[in-house]
């Protein structure tokens, strides 16, 4: 079947309401054209993120009732630890309330100013947490990742030549670890192949540098390996995951994605000294090591979610639903990033809105128009999220990709709602000349996309 149907039925529903265009226009102005500032109950289909927005299963909800809220030694921690070890295979399992805390603990422990972390592409919080330590977040993805038309199966791969060049230039002593983000979120939710991971391992081994994964969407990445990489078609996804993590020394994980939970994350690693230092810091800033900023019930939901996410009927539906949206848009002539990613479809805003120059934030303008016209919320992944002022000249530097990401929450929306999204975007594309550029009027010093404010440049189009 081209698009497998849902391997679940709906037991509980959450009503969503439709708002009027006038209402959304007012809310948008009030929000300073920043969709993070818009109340969620004014959104009809919310594709802002796939993070923390999953629907939990009856099995996970049942697990919540078995939460053991003991301060120390909760039985849910031991279950969680066993599940994480059985999939990821690393010795130490450190729970955190979400992914960025895992990043913060890791980078505060291993990084010093002037150091560097190479990654295929850092996502926003990962980059910010590296830079927060005075270190450099270096992206070394293959160059194809920056071409929205280039349809290659593993567009998240590391560029091994660039990585080796970077190691030689920067020096092994200033690179405490290399990271690989699976799937590569900032590059379009693209997977990394097993072969590339194996080769990265061989390369960093030659220099004695540890390899870590940013594992948020590991199950989706492993499913792509099964679908696309020679030799994996018959392998269970769980075995693919075990092989993949076997090439690493540890991982950070936001379980709000492929953990199928609304909150939770962890850090798992083999290095005893790092684990000890991280645990000490965890106790200072997050919580005791057997709960790490979560309730016992959250740990139980996460343990169960990590098992469910490897179910292959679930994964083929999940990847199929994202592909369904992407193919409808593609057939409707809408410019999207190819190939279609694992958790989201990415609109190519430069081609959608060729009349809006980079300085007027075309992807942000497109995301706002989609909300105002159709009540659909996506997120800008472009100059607002990743644009920078050059430290010396103050000049604005624009990222190569200017995208609106439509991230699909797991097990939440029906294919009718997804069809509505596709039809709305196709209709918006037909009236794209009406969309105006934006001017940024406020920005915070870090992670500015969450709070930036804009004005609409109403008169600038013809
Ligand atoms: C997303 C969210 C979070 C994330 C990630 C990777 C590859 C670490 C983290 C941090 C963030 C987001 C973006 C736009 C709108 C809302 C939310 N990604 N590494 O949607 O994890 O959030 O648990 O601290 O993608 O992609 P956490």
CSV table of C-alpha atoms and ligand atoms in Angstrom, one decimal:
chain,number,residue,atom,x,y,z
A,1,UNK,CA,0.0,0.0,0.0
A,2,UNK,CA,1.4,3.4,-0.9
A,3,UNK,CA,0.2,5.2,2.1
A,4,UNK,CA,-0.5,2.7,4.9
A,5,UNK,CA,-3.6,3.6,7.0
A,6,UNK,CA,-3.5,4.2,10.8
A,7,UNK,CA,-2.5,1.2,12.9
A,8,UNK,CA,-4.6,2.6,15.8
A,9,UNK,CA,-8.1,3.9,16.4
A,10,UNK,CA,-9.1,7.0,18.4
A,11,UNK,CA,-10.3,6.5,22.0
A,12,UNK,CA,-10.3,10.1,23.2
A,13,UNK,CA,-10.8,13.3,21.2
A,14,UNK,CA,-9.8,16.9,21.8
A,15,UNK,CA,-12.0,19.4,20.1
A,16,UNK,CA,-10.4,22.0,18.0
A,17,UNK,CA,-12.1,25.1,16.8
A,18,UNK,CA,-12.0,27.1,13.6
A,19,UNK,CA,-11.4,30.8,13.9
A,20,UNK,CA,-12.2,33.6,11.4
A,21,UNK,CA,-9.6,35.3,9.3
A,22,UNK,CA,-10.3,38.6,11.1
A,23,UNK,CA,-9.6,37.0,14.4
A,24,UNK,CA,-6.4,35.4,13.2
A,25,UNK,CA,-5.3,38.7,11.6
A,26,UNK,CA,-5.8,40.5,15.0
A,27,UNK,CA,-3.9,37.7,16.9
A,28,UNK,CA,-1.1,37.8,14.4
A,29,UNK,CA,-0.6,41.6,14.7
A,30,UNK,CA,-0.8,41.3,18.5
A,31,UNK,CA,1.8,38.5,18.4
A,32,UNK,CA,4.3,40.7,16.4
A,33,UNK,CA,4.0,38.2,13.5
A,34,UNK,CA,5.7,35.6,15.6
A,35,UNK,CA,3.7,32.3,15.7
A,36,UNK,CA,5.3,31.2,18.9
A,37,UNK,CA,3.3,34.1,20.5
A,38,UNK,CA,-0.1,33.0,19.2
A,39,UNK,CA,-2.5,31.2,21.5
A,40,UNK,CA,-2.7,27.5,20.5
A,41,UNK,CA,-6.5,27.4,20.7
A,42,UNK,CA,-6.7,29.8,17.7
A,43,UNK,CA,-4.8,27.3,15.5
A,44,UNK,CA,-6.8,24.8,13.6
A,45,UNK,CA,-4.0,22.4,12.5
A,46,UNK,CA,-0.9,22.9,14.5
A,47,UNK,CA,2.3,21.9,12.7
A,48,UNK,CA,4.6,24.1,14.7
A,49,UNK,CA,6.5,21.1,16.0
A,50,UNK,CA,6.4,17.4,16.3
A,51,UNK,CA,8.1,17.8,19.7
A,52,UNK,CA,6.0,17.0,22.8
A,53,UNK,CA,2.8,17.0,20.7
A,54,UNK,CA,2.4,13.2,20.2
A,55,UNK,CA,-0.7,11.4,21.3
A,56,UNK,CA,0.2,8.8,23.9
A,57,UNK,CA,-1.2,5.3,23.6
A,58,UNK,CA,-3.6,3.6,26.1
A,59,UNK,CA,-0.6,1.5,27.2
A,60,UNK,CA,1.4,4.7,28.0
A,61,UNK,CA,-1.5,6.2,29.9
A,62,UNK,CA,-1.9,3.0,31.8
A,63,UNK,CA,1.8,3.2,32.6
A,64,UNK,CA,1.2,6.7,34.0
A,65,UNK,CA,-1.0,5.2,36.7
A,66,UNK,CA,1.9,3.0,37.7
A,67,UNK,CA,4.1,6.0,38.5
A,68,UNK,CA,6.2,5.4,41.6
A,69,UNK,CA,6.9,8.9,42.9
A,70,UNK,CA,9.6,7.9,45.3
A,71,UNK,CA,12.4,10.5,45.4
A,72,UNK,CA,15.1,7.9,45.1
A,73,UNK,CA,15.1,4.5,43.3
A,74,UNK,CA,11.7,4.8,41.7
A,75,UNK,CA,10.8,1.5,40.0
A,76,UNK,CA,9.9,3.4,36.8
A,77,UNK,CA,13.5,4.6,36.6
A,78,UNK,CA,14.8,1.0,36.5
A,79,UNK,CA,12.3,0.1,33.8
A,80,UNK,CA,13.3,3.2,31.8
A,81,UNK,CA,17.0,2.4,32.3
A,82,UNK,CA,16.5,-1.2,31.1
A,83,UNK,CA,14.6,0.0,28.0
A,84,UNK,CA,17.2,2.6,27.1
A,85,UNK,CA,20.1,0.2,27.6
A,86,UNK,CA,18.4,-2.5,25.5
A,87,UNK,CA,18.0,-0.1,22.5
A,88,UNK,CA,20.9,2.3,22.8
A,89,UNK,CA,23.3,0.0,24.6
A,90,UNK,CA,25.2,2.6,26.6
A,91,UNK,CA,26.1,2.0,30.2
A,92,UNK,CA,24.9,5.2,32.0
A,93,UNK,CA,21.3,6.4,31.6
A,94,UNK,CA,20.7,10.0,32.9
A,95,UNK,CA,17.1,11.2,32.6
A,96,UNK,CA,16.4,14.9,31.9
A,97,UNK,CA,13.2,16.9,31.5
A,98,UNK,CA,13.9,17.4,27.8
A,99,UNK,CA,16.6,17.3,25.2
A,100,UNK,CA,18.2,20.7,25.7
A,101,UNK,CA,19.0,19.9,29.3
A,102,UNK,CA,20.8,16.8,28.1
A,103,UNK,CA,22.8,19.0,25.7
A,104,UNK,CA,23.5,21.6,28.4
A,105,UNK,CA,24.8,19.0,30.9
A,106,UNK,CA,27.0,17.3,28.3
A,107,UNK,CA,28.4,20.5,26.8
A,108,UNK,CA,29.0,22.2,30.2
A,109,UNK,CA,31.0,19.1,31.2
A,110,UNK,CA,33.1,18.5,28.1
A,111,UNK,CA,33.5,21.9,26.4
A,112,UNK,CA,35.8,24.8,27.2
A,113,UNK,CA,35.9,28.1,25.4
A,114,UNK,CA,37.7,27.8,22.0
A,115,UNK,CA,36.7,24.2,21.5
A,116,UNK,CA,34.6,22.9,18.7
A,117,UNK,CA,31.8,20.4,18.1
A,118,UNK,CA,31.3,19.2,14.5
A,119,UNK,CA,27.8,17.9,13.7
A,120,UNK,CA,26.0,17.3,10.4
A,121,UNK,CA,23.8,20.3,11.2
A,122,UNK,CA,23.2,21.5,14.7
A,123,UNK,CA,19.6,22.2,15.5
A,124,UNK,CA,18.8,25.5,17.3
A,125,UNK,CA,19.1,24.5,20.9
A,126,UNK,CA,22.1,22.3,20.2
A,127,UNK,CA,23.9,25.1,18.5
A,128,UNK,CA,23.0,27.6,21.2
A,129,UNK,CA,24.2,25.2,24.0
A,130,UNK,CA,27.6,24.7,22.3
A,131,UNK,CA,28.0,28.5,21.7
A,132,UNK,CA,26.9,29.1,25.3
A,133,UNK,CA,30.1,27.4,26.4
A,134,UNK,CA,32.2,29.8,24.2
A,135,UNK,CA,32.7,26.9,21.7
A,136,UNK,CA,32.1,26.6,18.0
A,137,UNK,CA,29.2,24.6,16.5
A,138,UNK,CA,30.5,23.5,13.2
A,139,UNK,CA,28.2,22.0,10.5
A,140,UNK,CA,29.8,19.5,8.3
A,141,UNK,CA,26.9,17.9,6.4
A,142,UNK,CA,27.3,16.9,2.7
A,143,UNK,CA,26.9,19.8,0.3
A,144,UNK,CA,23.8,18.3,-1.3
A,145,UNK,CA,21.9,19.1,2.0
A,146,UNK,CA,21.8,22.7,1.0
A,147,UNK,CA,20.2,22.1,-2.4
A,148,UNK,CA,16.4,21.7,-1.9
A,149,UNK,CA,16.1,20.0,-5.3
A,150,UNK,CA,18.8,17.4,-4.8
A,151,UNK,CA,16.9,14.1,-4.3
A,152,UNK,CA,19.4,11.8,-2.7
A,153,UNK,CA,18.4,9.1,-0.1
A,154,UNK,CA,20.7,10.1,2.8
A,155,UNK,CA,20.9,13.8,2.6
A,156,UNK,CA,21.7,14.1,6.3
A,157,UNK,CA,25.1,12.4,5.8
A,158,UNK,CA,28.3,13.8,7.2
A,159,UNK,CA,30.9,15.1,4.7
A,160,UNK,CA,33.8,13.0,5.8
A,161,UNK,CA,36.4,15.0,3.9
A,162,UNK,CA,35.3,18.2,5.5
A,163,UNK,CA,35.1,16.5,8.9
A,164,UNK,CA,38.7,15.2,8.5
A,165,UNK,CA,39.8,18.6,7.3
A,166,UNK,CA,38.2,20.3,10.3
A,167,UNK,CA,39.8,17.9,12.7
A,168,UNK,CA,43.3,18.6,11.2
A,169,UNK,CA,42.7,22.3,11.2
A,170,UNK,CA,41.2,22.6,14.6
A,171,UNK,CA,43.2,19.8,16.3
A,172,UNK,CA,42.0,16.7,18.1
A,173,UNK,CA,42.5,18.3,21.5
A,174,UNK,CA,40.0,21.0,20.8
A,175,UNK,CA,37.3,18.6,19.6
A,176,UNK,CA,36.0,16.6,22.6
A,177,UNK,CA,33.3,14.9,20.6
A,178,UNK,CA,31.7,14.7,17.1
A,179,UNK,CA,28.0,14.6,16.9
A,180,UNK,CA,25.5,13.2,14.3
A,181,UNK,CA,21.9,14.4,14.3
A,182,UNK,CA,19.5,11.7,13.3
A,183,UNK,CA,17.4,12.6,11.4
A,184,UNK,CA,19.0,16.0,10.3
A,185,UNK,CA,16.2,18.4,11.3
A,186,UNK,CA,17.7,21.7,10.1
A,187,UNK,CA,18.4,20.1,6.7
A,188,UNK,CA,14.9,18.9,6.1
A,189,UNK,CA,14.5,15.9,8.4
A,190,UNK,CA,16.8,13.9,6.2
A,191,UNK,CA,18.3,10.6,7.4
A,192,UNK,CA,21.9,9.5,7.8
A,193,UNK,CA,23.0,6.2,6.3
A,194,UNK,CA,24.5,3.3,8.3
A,195,UNK,CA,27.5,3.3,6.0
A,196,UNK,CA,28.1,7.0,6.7
A,197,UNK,CA,27.8,6.4,10.4
A,198,UNK,CA,30.2,3.5,10.2
A,199,UNK,CA,32.7,5.6,8.2
A,200,UNK,CA,32.4,8.5,10.6
A,201,UNK,CA,33.2,6.1,13.4
A,202,UNK,CA,36.3,4.8,11.6
A,203,UNK,CA,37.4,8.4,11.0
A,204,UNK,CA,37.0,9.6,14.6
A,205,UNK,CA,38.6,6.4,15.9
A,206,UNK,CA,41.8,7.3,14.0
A,207,UNK,CA,41.9,10.5,16.1
A,208,UNK,CA,40.6,9.1,19.3
A,209,UNK,CA,37.5,11.4,19.3
A,210,UNK,CA,34.2,10.1,20.8
A,211,UNK,CA,31.1,10.0,18.6
A,212,UNK,CA,27.7,11.0,20.0
A,213,UNK,CA,24.2,11.0,18.5
A,214,UNK,CA,21.5,13.6,18.8
A,215,UNK,CA,19.0,10.8,18.8
A,216,UNK,CA,15.6,12.7,18.8
A,217,UNK,CA,14.3,11.0,15.7
A,218,UNK,CA,16.3,7.8,15.7
A,219,UNK,CA,13.4,5.4,14.9
A,220,UNK,CA,12.5,7.5,11.8
A,221,UNK,CA,16.1,7.5,10.7
A,222,UNK,CA,16.4,3.7,11.2
A,223,UNK,CA,13.2,3.2,9.3
A,224,UNK,CA,14.7,5.1,6.3
A,225,UNK,CA,17.8,2.9,6.6
A,226,UNK,CA,15.5,-0.2,6.3
A,227,UNK,CA,13.7,1.3,3.3
A,228,UNK,CA,16.6,2.8,1.4
A,229,UNK,CA,19.9,1.1,2.3
A,230,UNK,CA,21.1,-2.1,0.7
A,231,UNK,CA,21.2,-5.0,3.1
A,232,UNK,CA,18.7,-3.7,5.7
A,233,UNK,CA,15.3,-4.4,4.1
A,234,UNK,CA,14.8,-7.6,6.1
A,235,UNK,CA,16.3,-6.4,9.4
A,236,UNK,CA,14.0,-5.4,12.2
A,237,UNK,CA,14.2,-1.7,13.0
A,238,UNK,CA,15.2,-2.4,16.5
A,239,UNK,CA,18.3,-4.3,15.3
A,240,UNK,CA,19.1,-1.4,12.9
A,241,UNK,CA,18.9,0.9,15.9
A,242,UNK,CA,21.2,-1.3,18.0
A,243,UNK,CA,23.8,-1.5,15.2
A,244,UNK,CA,23.6,2.3,14.7
A,245,UNK,CA,24.1,3.2,18.4
A,246,UNK,CA,26.9,0.6,18.6
A,247,UNK,CA,29.0,2.9,16.5
A,248,UNK,CA,28.7,5.6,19.1
A,249,UNK,CA,29.9,6.4,22.6
A,250,UNK,CA,26.7,8.1,23.7
A,251,UNK,CA,23.7,10.2,22.8
A,252,UNK,CA,21.5,13.0,23.8
A,253,UNK,CA,17.7,12.5,23.3
A,254,UNK,CA,14.7,14.7,23.4
A,255,UNK,CA,12.1,11.9,24.0
A,256,UNK,CA,9.4,14.5,23.0
A,257,UNK,CA,10.0,13.3,19.5
A,258,UNK,CA,10.6,9.5,19.1
A,259,UNK,CA,10.0,8.8,22.8
A,260,UNK,CA,6.3,9.5,22.0
A,261,UNK,CA,5.9,11.6,25.2
A,262,UNK,CA,4.8,15.1,26.0
A,263,UNK,CA,7.9,15.8,28.1
A,264,UNK,CA,11.1,14.0,28.8
A,265,UNK,CA,14.7,13.3,27.6
A,266,UNK,CA,17.9,11.7,28.5
A,267,UNK,CA,21.6,11.4,28.1
A,268,UNK,CA,23.2,8.0,27.8
A,269,UNK,CA,26.9,7.3,27.5
A,270,UNK,CA,29.8,5.0,28.3
A,271,UNK,CA,32.5,7.3,29.7
A,272,UNK,CA,32.5,6.8,33.5
A,273,UNK,CA,34.2,10.1,34.3
A,274,UNK,CA,31.9,12.2,32.1
A,275,UNK,CA,28.9,10.4,33.5
A,276,UNK,CA,30.0,11.1,37.1
A,277,UNK,CA,30.6,14.8,36.4
A,278,UNK,CA,27.3,15.1,34.5
A,279,UNK,CA,25.4,13.3,37.3
A,280,UNK,CA,26.9,15.8,39.9
A,281,UNK,CA,25.7,18.7,37.8
A,282,UNK,CA,22.3,17.0,37.2
A,283,UNK,CA,21.8,16.9,41.0
A,284,UNK,CA,22.7,20.6,41.2
A,285,UNK,CA,20.4,21.9,38.4
A,286,UNK,CA,17.8,19.2,37.5
A,287,UNK,CA,17.1,16.5,40.1
A,288,UNK,CA,18.2,13.3,41.7
A,289,UNK,CA,19.6,10.8,39.2
A,290,UNK,CA,16.6,8.4,39.3
A,291,UNK,CA,14.2,11.1,38.2
A,292,UNK,CA,16.2,13.9,36.6
A,293,UNK,CA,13.5,16.6,36.4
A,294,UNK,CA,10.6,14.2,35.7
A,295,UNK,CA,7.9,12.5,37.6
A,296,UNK,CA,8.1,8.7,37.9
A,297,UNK,CA,5.0,8.4,35.7
A,298,UNK,CA,6.8,10.4,33.0
A,299,UNK,CA,9.7,7.9,33.1
A,300,UNK,CA,7.2,5.1,32.7
A,301,UNK,CA,5.5,6.7,29.7
A,302,UNK,CA,8.9,7.3,28.1
A,303,UNK,CA,10.0,3.7,28.6
A,304,UNK,CA,6.8,2.5,26.9
A,305,UNK,CA,7.0,5.1,24.2
A,306,UNK,CA,10.5,4.1,23.3
A,307,UNK,CA,9.3,0.6,22.7
A,308,UNK,CA,6.2,1.6,20.7
A,309,UNK,CA,8.1,3.9,18.4
A,310,UNK,CA,10.0,0.9,17.0
A,311,UNK,CA,6.8,-0.8,15.9
A,312,UNK,CA,7.1,-1.1,12.1
A,313,UNK,CA,3.4,-0.7,11.4
A,314,UNK,CA,3.5,2.5,13.3
A,315,UNK,CA,6.6,3.7,11.5
A,316,UNK,CA,5.4,2.9,8.0
A,317,UNK,CA,2.1,4.8,8.7
A,318,UNK,CA,4.1,7.7,10.3
A,319,UNK,CA,6.6,8.1,7.5
A,320,UNK,CA,3.8,7.5,5.0
A,321,UNK,CA,1.6,10.3,6.4
A,322,UNK,CA,4.4,12.8,6.1
A,323,UNK,CA,5.1,11.6,2.5
A,324,UNK,CA,1.3,11.8,1.8
A,325,UNK,CA,1.4,15.6,2.6
A,326,UNK,CA,4.6,16.1,0.7
A,327,UNK,CA,3.3,14.3,-2.4
A,328,UNK,CA,0.0,16.3,-2.5
A,329,UNK,CA,2.0,19.5,-2.3
A,330,UNK,CA,4.4,18.4,-4.9
A,331,UNK,CA,1.6,17.4,-7.3
A,332,UNK,CA,0.0,20.8,-6.6
A,333,UNK,CA,3.2,22.5,-7.9
A,334,UNK,CA,4.2,23.8,-4.4
A,335,UNK,CA,8.0,24.1,-4.0
A,336,UNK,CA,9.1,21.7,-1.3
A,337,UNK,CA,12.5,20.3,-0.1
A,338,UNK,CA,13.2,17.0,-1.7
A,339,UNK,CA,13.3,14.2,-0.7
A,340,UNK,CA,10.4,14.4,1.8
A,341,UNK,CA,11.7,14.2,5.4
A,342,UNK,CA,10.8,11.9,8.3
A,343,UNK,CA,8.8,14.2,10.6
A,344,UNK,CA,8.0,17.1,8.4
A,345,UNK,CA,7.5,18.6,5.0
A,346,UNK,CA,9.6,21.7,4.4
A,347,UNK,CA,8.3,24.5,2.1
A,348,UNK,CA,11.0,26.2,0.0
A,349,UNK,CA,10.2,29.8,0.8
A,350,UNK,CA,12.7,31.3,-1.6
A,351,UNK,CA,10.8,29.7,-4.5
A,352,UNK,CA,7.4,30.1,-3.0
A,353,UNK,CA,7.8,33.9,-2.6
A,354,UNK,CA,10.5,35.0,-5.1
A,355,UNK,CA,9.2,38.6,-4.8
A,356,UNK,CA,10.3,38.8,-1.1
A,357,UNK,CA,14.0,39.4,-0.6
A,358,UNK,CA,16.0,37.5,2.0
A,359,UNK,CA,16.2,40.7,4.1
A,360,UNK,CA,12.4,40.6,4.5
A,361,UNK,CA,12.2,37.1,5.9
A,362,UNK,CA,10.3,35.2,3.2
A,363,UNK,CA,9.8,32.0,5.3
A,364,UNK,CA,8.5,33.9,8.3
A,365,UNK,CA,6.2,35.8,6.0
A,366,UNK,CA,4.9,32.6,4.5
A,367,UNK,CA,4.4,31.0,7.9
A,368,UNK,CA,2.3,34.0,9.0
A,369,UNK,CA,0.3,34.0,5.8
A,370,UNK,CA,-0.6,30.3,6.2
A,371,UNK,CA,-1.8,31.0,9.7
A,372,UNK,CA,-3.8,34.1,8.8
A,373,UNK,CA,-5.5,32.6,5.7
A,374,UNK,CA,-6.0,29.0,6.9
A,375,UNK,CA,-5.4,28.6,10.6
A,376,UNK,CA,-2.4,26.3,10.0
A,377,UNK,CA,0.7,26.9,12.1
A,378,UNK,CA,4.1,25.9,10.8
A,379,UNK,CA,7.5,27.2,11.8
A,380,UNK,CA,10.2,29.3,10.1
A,381,UNK,CA,13.5,27.6,9.7
A,382,UNK,CA,15.5,30.2,7.9
A,383,UNK,CA,17.0,33.7,8.6
A,384,UNK,CA,14.9,34.3,11.8
A,385,UNK,CA,16.1,31.0,13.4
A,386,UNK,CA,19.6,30.8,12.0
A,387,UNK,CA,20.5,34.3,10.6
A,388,UNK,CA,23.3,36.1,12.4
A,389,UNK,CA,25.2,39.3,12.7
A,390,UNK,CA,28.9,38.9,11.8
A,391,UNK,CA,30.8,39.5,15.1
A,392,UNK,CA,33.3,41.8,13.4
A,393,UNK,CA,31.4,43.7,10.7
A,394,UNK,CA,27.9,43.5,12.2
A,395,UNK,CA,26.7,42.5,8.7
A,396,UNK,CA,23.7,40.2,8.5
A,397,UNK,CA,24.6,36.6,7.4
A,398,UNK,CA,21.8,34.5,5.9
A,399,UNK,CA,21.5,30.7,6.1
A,400,UNK,CA,21.4,28.9,2.7
A,401,UNK,CA,17.9,27.4,3.3
A,402,UNK,CA,14.8,29.5,3.8
A,403,UNK,CA,12.1,27.1,4.8
A,404,UNK,CA,8.7,26.7,6.5
A,405,UNK,CA,8.6,23.4,8.3
A,406,UNK,CA,5.3,21.6,8.6
A,407,UNK,CA,6.1,19.2,11.4
A,408,UNK,CA,3.5,16.5,11.9
A,409,UNK,CA,2.7,15.5,15.5
A,410,UNK,CA,2.8,11.7,15.9
A,411,UNK,CA,-0.6,9.9,15.9
A,412,UNK,CA,-2.5,13.2,16.2
A,413,UNK,CA,-4.0,14.3,12.9
A,414,UNK,CA,-6.1,12.3,10.5
A,415,UNK,CA,-5.4,12.1,6.8
A,416,UNK,CA,-8.5,14.4,6.2
A,417,UNK,CA,-6.8,17.1,8.2
A,418,UNK,CA,-3.6,16.5,6.3
A,419,UNK,CA,-5.5,16.8,3.1
A,420,UNK,CA,-7.0,20.1,4.3
A,421,UNK,CA,-3.4,21.3,5.0
A,422,UNK,CA,-2.3,20.4,1.5
A,423,UNK,CA,-5.3,22.0,-0.2
A,424,UNK,CA,-4.9,25.2,1.8
A,425,UNK,CA,-1.2,25.5,0.9
A,426,UNK,CA,-1.9,24.9,-2.8
A,427,UNK,CA,-4.6,27.6,-2.7
A,428,UNK,CA,-2.1,30.0,-0.9
A,429,UNK,CA,0.5,29.3,-3.5
A,430,UNK,CA,-2.0,30.4,-6.2
A,431,UNK,CA,-2.3,33.8,-4.4
A,432,UNK,CA,1.3,34.1,-3.3
A,433,UNK,CA,1.8,37.5,-4.9
A,434,UNK,CA,-0.4,39.0,-2.1
A,435,UNK,CA,2.0,38.0,0.7
A,436,UNK,CA,4.1,40.8,2.1
A,437,UNK,CA,7.6,40.8,3.5
A,438,UNK,CA,8.4,41.6,7.2
A,439,UNK,CA,10.8,43.8,9.1
A,440,UNK,CA,12.3,42.6,12.4
A,441,UNK,CA,11.7,45.2,15.1
A,442,UNK,CA,12.9,43.2,18.2
A,443,UNK,CA,15.4,40.4,18.7
A,444,UNK,CA,16.7,38.6,21.8
A,445,UNK,CA,20.5,37.9,21.9
A,446,UNK,CA,20.1,34.1,21.7
A,447,UNK,CA,17.4,31.8,20.2
A,448,UNK,CA,15.8,35.0,18.9
A,449,UNK,CA,13.1,33.1,16.9
A,450,UNK,CA,11.1,32.4,20.0
A,451,UNK,CA,10.5,36.0,20.9
A,452,UNK,CA,11.3,38.2,17.9
A,453,UNK,CA,8.7,40.7,16.7
A,454,UNK,CA,8.0,42.0,13.2
A,455,UNK,CA,6.1,44.6,11.3
A,456,UNK,CA,4.4,43.8,8.0
A,457,UNK,CA,5.8,45.7,5.0
A,458,UNK,CA,2.4,46.2,3.4
A,459,UNK,CA,3.3,48.5,0.5
A,460,UNK,CA,6.4,46.7,-0.9
A,461,UNK,CA,4.8,44.3,-3.3
A,462,UNK,CA,3.4,45.1,-6.7
B,1,LIG,C1,11.6,20.9,17.0
B,1,LIG,C2,12.2,21.0,18.4
B,1,LIG,C3,14.2,20.1,19.3
B,1,LIG,C4,15.5,19.4,19.2
B,1,LIG,C5,15.9,18.9,18.0
B,1,LIG,C6,17.1,18.3,17.8
B,1,LIG,C7,17.6,17.7,16.6
B,1,LIG,C8,17.6,18.8,20.1
B,1,LIG,C9,16.3,19.4,20.3
B,1,LIG,C10,16.0,19.9,21.6
B,1,LIG,C11,12.4,22.5,18.8
B,1,LIG,C12,11.3,23.4,18.3
B,1,LIG,C13,11.5,24.1,17.1
B,1,LIG,C14,10.6,24.9,16.6
B,1,LIG,C15,9.3,25.0,17.3
B,1,LIG,C16,9.1,24.3,18.4
B,1,LIG,C17,10.1,23.5,18.9
B,1,LIG,N1,13.5,20.4,18.4
B,1,LIG,N2,17.9,18.3,18.9
B,1,LIG,O1,10.5,21.1,16.8
B,1,LIG,O2,15.0,19.1,22.3
B,1,LIG,O3,13.1,20.6,22.7
B,1,LIG,O4,13.4,18.5,24.0
B,1,LIG,O5,14.8,20.5,24.4
B,1,LIG,O6,15.0,18.9,16.9
B,1,LIG,O7,12.4,20.5,16.1
B,1,LIG,P1,14.0,19.7,23.4
